[in-house]
Amino acid sequence: MGTSNQATITIETIVHSPVESVWKYWTEPTHIKQWSKASDDWHTPFAENDLRAGGKFVSRMEAKDGSMGFDFGGVYDEVSMNESISYTLGDGRKVKITFIGRDNETQIIESFEAEETNAIEMQQAGWQAILDNFKKYVETAKAE
C-alpha cells in the first residue's frame, strides 16, 4: 500500500429517501449502472456486485465517445446492511461508506485513501460528483 502519510478524503451528502431505498440503489448492479458516473459524457455499461465480506465488485466506467475507460473494483472487507460498507480497491486503498438513516433522509459519508497520481482536490471533486449523481438518481427515481 502507499506511504504512511497517505491522505484520507471524506465526502458526504444527504439523500431525501429512507436508508433501505438508498441501500438498494447503492448496491444493486441495475441501479449502479444508472448513477455511477461523474458527468453526463461518461456511463457505466457493466456492474457486478457480490455484496458480502470477501465478495468482489466491479463497475466498468467509460467515456461515451469511447476515448477512455477503466474498471473500478475491489473486495469487500465488511458489509453491515443499511449501515456501512468497507472495501479495499484493487490498488490496495481503503474505502468506508456509512449510511445514517433519519426518518425519510439518509446521510452518506464516504471516506477513501487518496491515490498519489492526481491532486487531492481533483479526486475529491470526482468522487463528490459521483455521489451527487447518486443523490440525484435516487431522488428522481420512481419507487419500485
PDB file of N, CA and C in Angstrom, residues 92-138:
ATOM      1  N   GLY A  92      -5.124  -1.430  -3.428  1.00  0.00           N
ATOM      2  CA  GLY A  92      -4.828  -1.533  -2.003  1.00  0.00           C
ATOM      3  C   GLY A  92      -5.384  -0.413  -1.138  1.00  0.00           C
ATOM      4  N   ARG A  93      -5.965   0.613  -1.742  1.00  0.00           N
ATOM      5  CA  ARG A  93      -6.524   1.714  -0.946  1.00  0.00           C
ATOM      6  C   ARG A  93      -7.826   1.269  -0.285  1.00  0.00           C
ATOM      7  N   LYS A  94      -8.085   1.837   0.880  1.00  0.00           N
ATOM      8  CA  LYS A  94      -9.279   1.502   1.663  1.00  0.00           C
ATOM      9  C   LYS A  94     -10.368   2.554   1.489  1.00  0.00           C
ATOM     10  N   VAL A  95     -11.620   2.081   1.498  1.00  0.00           N
ATOM     11  CA  VAL A  95     -12.790   2.955   1.382  1.00  0.00           C
ATOM     12  C   VAL A  95     -13.804   2.517   2.431  1.00  0.00           C
ATOM     13  N   LYS A  96     -14.467   3.501   3.061  1.00  0.00           N
ATOM     14  CA  LYS A  96     -15.556   3.205   4.003  1.00  0.00           C
ATOM     15  C   LYS A  96     -16.718   4.135   3.698  1.00  0.00           C
ATOM     16  N   ILE A  97     -17.902   3.553   3.608  1.00  0.00           N
ATOM     17  CA  ILE A  97     -19.125   4.314   3.364  1.00  0.00           C
ATOM     18  C   ILE A  97     -20.070   4.038   4.530  1.00  0.00           C
ATOM     19  N   THR A  98     -20.583   5.114   5.129  1.00  0.00           N
ATOM     20  CA  THR A  98     -21.524   4.998   6.242  1.00  0.00           C
ATOM     21  C   THR A  98     -22.859   5.587   5.801  1.00  0.00           C
ATOM     22  N   PHE A  99     -23.933   4.874   6.113  1.00  0.00           N
ATOM     23  CA  PHE A  99     -25.297   5.301   5.798  1.00  0.00           C
ATOM     24  C   PHE A  99     -26.016   5.559   7.122  1.00  0.00           C
ATOM     25  N   ILE A 100     -26.469   6.782   7.339  1.00  0.00           N
ATOM     26  CA  ILE A 100     -27.150   7.136   8.586  1.00  0.00           C
ATOM     27  C   ILE A 100     -28.586   7.545   8.242  1.00  0.00           C
ATOM     28  N   GLY A 101     -29.524   6.659   8.564  1.00  0.00           N
ATOM     29  CA  GLY A 101     -30.931   6.920   8.279  1.00  0.00           C
ATOM     30  C   GLY A 101     -31.587   7.752   9.357  1.00  0.00           C
ATOM     31  N   ARG A 102     -32.308   8.787   8.916  1.00  0.00           N
ATOM     32  CA  ARG A 102     -33.085   9.633   9.834  1.00  0.00           C
ATOM     33  C   ARG A 102     -34.428   9.897   9.159  1.00  0.00           C
ATOM     34  N   ASP A 103     -35.458   9.236   9.627  1.00  0.00           N
ATOM     35  CA  ASP A 103     -36.789   9.371   9.033  1.00  0.00           C
ATOM     36  C   ASP A 103     -36.722   9.096   7.531  1.00  0.00           C
ATOM     37  N   ASN A 104     -37.047  10.097   6.716  1.00  0.00           N
ATOM     38  CA  ASN A 104     -37.062   9.928   5.264  1.00  0.00           C
ATOM     39  C   ASN A 104     -35.791  10.446   4.602  1.00  0.00           C
ATOM     40  N   GLU A 105     -34.706  10.553   5.358  1.00  0.00           N
ATOM     41  CA  GLU A 105     -33.444  11.033   4.823  1.00  0.00           C
ATOM     42  C   GLU A 105     -32.332  10.064   5.194  1.00  0.00           C
ATOM     43  N   THR A 106     -31.305  10.055   4.362  1.00  0.00           N
ATOM     44  CA  THR A 106     -30.126   9.239   4.639  1.00  0.00           C
ATOM     45  C   THR A 106     -28.884  10.071   4.401  1.00  0.00           C
ATOM     46  N   GLN A 107     -28.061  10.177   5.422  1.00  0.00           N
ATOM     47  CA  GLN A 107     -26.777  10.841   5.272  1.00  0.00           C
ATOM     48  C   GLN A 107     -25.770   9.777   4.844  1.00  0.00           C
ATOM     49  N   ILE A 108     -25.016  10.072   3.784  1.00  0.00           N
ATOM     50  CA  ILE A 108     -23.976   9.171   3.308  1.00  0.00           C
ATOM     51  C   ILE A 108     -22.638   9.872   3.531  1.00  0.00           C
ATOM     52  N   ILE A 109     -21.741   9.195   4.230  1.00  0.00           N
ATOM     53  CA  ILE A 109     -20.390   9.706   4.465  1.00  0.00           C
ATOM     54  C   ILE A 109     -19.430   8.681   3.865  1.00  0.00           C
ATOM     55  N   GLU A 110     -18.615   9.142   2.927  1.00  0.00           N
ATOM     56  CA  GLU A 110     -17.704   8.254   2.227  1.00  0.00           C
ATOM     57  C   GLU A 110     -16.277   8.754   2.436  1.00  0.00           C
ATOM     58  N   SER A 111     -15.420   7.903   2.971  1.00  0.00           N
ATOM     59  CA  SER A 111     -14.012   8.245   3.190  1.00  0.00           C
ATOM     60  C   SER A 111     -13.153   7.271   2.404  1.00  0.00           C
ATOM     61  N   PHE A 112     -12.133   7.814   1.729  1.00  0.00           N
ATOM     62  CA  PHE A 112     -11.258   6.954   0.937  1.00  0.00           C
ATOM     63  C   PHE A 112      -9.829   7.472   0.974  1.00  0.00           C
ATOM     64  N   GLU A 113      -8.902   6.530   0.873  1.00  0.00           N
ATOM     65  CA  GLU A 113      -7.494   6.887   0.824  1.00  0.00           C
ATOM     66  C   GLU A 113      -7.181   7.435  -0.566  1.00  0.00           C
ATOM     67  N   ALA A 114      -6.519   8.575  -0.595  1.00  0.00           N
ATOM     68  CA  ALA A 114      -6.184   9.217  -1.868  1.00  0.00           C
ATOM     69  C   ALA A 114      -5.115   8.416  -2.596  1.00  0.00           C
ATOM     70  N   GLU A 115      -5.200   8.423  -3.922  1.00  0.00           N
ATOM     71  CA  GLU A 115      -4.113   7.856  -4.713  1.00  0.00           C
ATOM     72  C   GLU A 115      -3.099   8.966  -4.954  1.00  0.00           C
ATOM     73  N   GLU A 116      -1.935   8.608  -5.440  1.00  0.00           N
ATOM     74  CA  GLU A 116      -0.842   9.574  -5.499  1.00  0.00           C
ATOM     75  C   GLU A 116      -0.618  10.188  -6.873  1.00  0.00           C
ATOM     76  N   THR A 117      -1.441   9.835  -7.861  1.00  0.00           N
ATOM     77  CA  THR A 117      -1.258  10.350  -9.218  1.00  0.00           C
ATOM     78  C   THR A 117      -1.937  11.699  -9.425  1.00  0.00           C
ATOM     79  N   ASN A 118      -3.178  11.810  -8.997  1.00  0.00           N
ATOM     80  CA  ASN A 118      -3.962  13.028  -9.213  1.00  0.00           C
ATOM     81  C   ASN A 118      -4.042  13.876  -7.939  1.00  0.00           C
ATOM     82  N   ALA A 119      -4.220  15.177  -8.123  1.00  0.00           N
ATOM     83  CA  ALA A 119      -4.338  16.096  -6.993  1.00  0.00           C
ATOM     84  C   ALA A 119      -5.519  15.704  -6.102  1.00  0.00           C
ATOM     85  N   ILE A 120      -5.361  15.908  -4.803  1.00  0.00           N
ATOM     86  CA  ILE A 120      -6.410  15.580  -3.835  1.00  0.00           C
ATOM     87  C   ILE A 120      -7.707  16.305  -4.190  1.00  0.00           C
ATOM     88  N   GLU A 121      -7.614  17.578  -4.577  1.00  0.00           N
ATOM     89  CA  GLU A 121      -8.811  18.345  -4.925  1.00  0.00           C
ATOM     90  C   GLU A 121      -9.543  17.717  -6.112  1.00  0.00           C
ATOM     91  N   MET A 122      -8.793  17.198  -7.071  1.00  0.00           N
ATOM     92  CA  MET A 122      -9.394  16.552  -8.245  1.00  0.00           C
ATOM     93  C   MET A 122     -10.098  15.246  -7.844  1.00  0.00           C
ATOM     94  N   GLN A 123      -9.439  14.470  -6.985  1.00  0.00           N
ATOM     95  CA  GLN A 123     -10.043  13.224  -6.515  1.00  0.00           C
ATOM     96  C   GLN A 123     -11.317  13.504  -5.728  1.00  0.00           C
ATOM     97  N   GLN A 124     -11.246  14.492  -4.839  1.00  0.00           N
ATOM     98  CA  GLN A 124     -12.416  14.843  -4.032  1.00  0.00           C
ATOM     99  C   GLN A 124     -13.555  15.302  -4.934  1.00  0.00           C
ATOM    100  N   ALA A 125     -13.261  16.138  -5.916  1.00  0.00           N
ATOM    101  CA  ALA A 125     -14.300  16.636  -6.831  1.00  0.00           C
ATOM    102  C   ALA A 125     -14.908  15.503  -7.648  1.00  0.00           C
ATOM    103  N   GLY A 126     -14.091  14.574  -8.117  1.00  0.00           N
ATOM    104  CA  GLY A 126     -14.595  13.454  -8.916  1.00  0.00           C
ATOM    105  C   GLY A 126     -15.499  12.531  -8.118  1.00  0.00           C
ATOM    106  N   TRP A 127     -15.058  12.148  -6.920  1.00  0.00           N
ATOM    107  CA  TRP A 127     -15.870  11.269  -6.079  1.00  0.00           C
ATOM    108  C   TRP A 127     -17.136  11.983  -5.623  1.00  0.00           C
ATOM    109  N   GLN A 128     -17.030  13.286  -5.328  1.00  0.00           N
ATOM    110  CA  GLN A 128     -18.219  14.046  -4.918  1.00  0.00           C
ATOM    111  C   GLN A 128     -19.207  14.132  -6.070  1.00  0.00           C
ATOM    112  N   ALA A 129     -18.726  14.282  -7.296  1.00  0.00           N
ATOM    113  CA  ALA A 129     -19.618  14.350  -8.460  1.00  0.00           C
ATOM    114  C   ALA A 129     -20.394  13.046  -8.619  1.00  0.00           C
ATOM    115  N   ILE A 130     -19.728  11.921  -8.397  1.00  0.00           N
ATOM    116  CA  ILE A 130     -20.420  10.625  -8.469  1.00  0.00           C
ATOM    117  C   ILE A 130     -21.447  10.520  -7.350  1.00  0.00           C
ATOM    118  N   LEU A 131     -21.094  10.944  -6.144  1.00  0.00           N
ATOM    119  CA  LEU A 131     -22.030  10.908  -5.015  1.00  0.00           C
ATOM    120  C   LEU A 131     -23.224  11.828  -5.282  1.00  0.00           C
ATOM    121  N   ASP A 132     -22.975  12.996  -5.848  1.00  0.00           N
ATOM    122  CA  ASP A 132     -24.063  13.918  -6.187  1.00  0.00           C
ATOM    123  C   ASP A 132     -24.967  13.316  -7.263  1.00  0.00           C
ATOM    124  N   ASN A 133     -24.373  12.594  -8.205  1.00  0.00           N
ATOM    125  CA  ASN A 133     -25.153  11.934  -9.246  1.00  0.00           C
ATOM    126  C   ASN A 133     -26.022  10.832  -8.635  1.00  0.00           C
ATOM    127  N   PHE A 134     -25.473  10.113  -7.640  1.00  0.00           N
ATOM    128  CA  PHE A 134     -26.247   9.104  -6.924  1.00  0.00           C
ATOM    129  C   PHE A 134     -27.456   9.747  -6.248  1.00  0.00           C
ATOM    130  N   LYS A 135     -27.233  10.850  -5.543  1.00  0.00           N
ATOM    131  CA  LYS A 135     -28.320  11.570  -4.852  1.00  0.00           C
ATOM    132  C   LYS A 135     -29.414  11.953  -5.850  1.00  0.00           C
ATOM    133  N   LYS A 136     -29.017  12.520  -6.966  1.00  0.00           N
ATOM    134  CA  LYS A 136     -29.979  12.944  -7.991  1.00  0.00           C
ATOM    135  C   LYS A 136     -30.757  11.739  -8.525  1.00  0.00           C
ATOM    136  N   TYR A 137     -30.064  10.643  -8.783  1.00  0.00           N
ATOM    137  CA  TYR A 137     -30.714   9.434  -9.294  1.00  0.00           C
ATOM    138  C   TYR A 137     -31.764   8.912  -8.309  1.00  0.00           C
ATOM    139  N   VAL A 138     -31.380   8.777  -7.049  1.00  0.00           N
ATOM    140  CA  VAL A 138     -32.305   8.242  -6.037  1.00  0.00           C
ATOM    141  C   VAL A 138     -33.515   9.153  -5.881  1.00  0.00           C
TER     142      VAL A 138
END
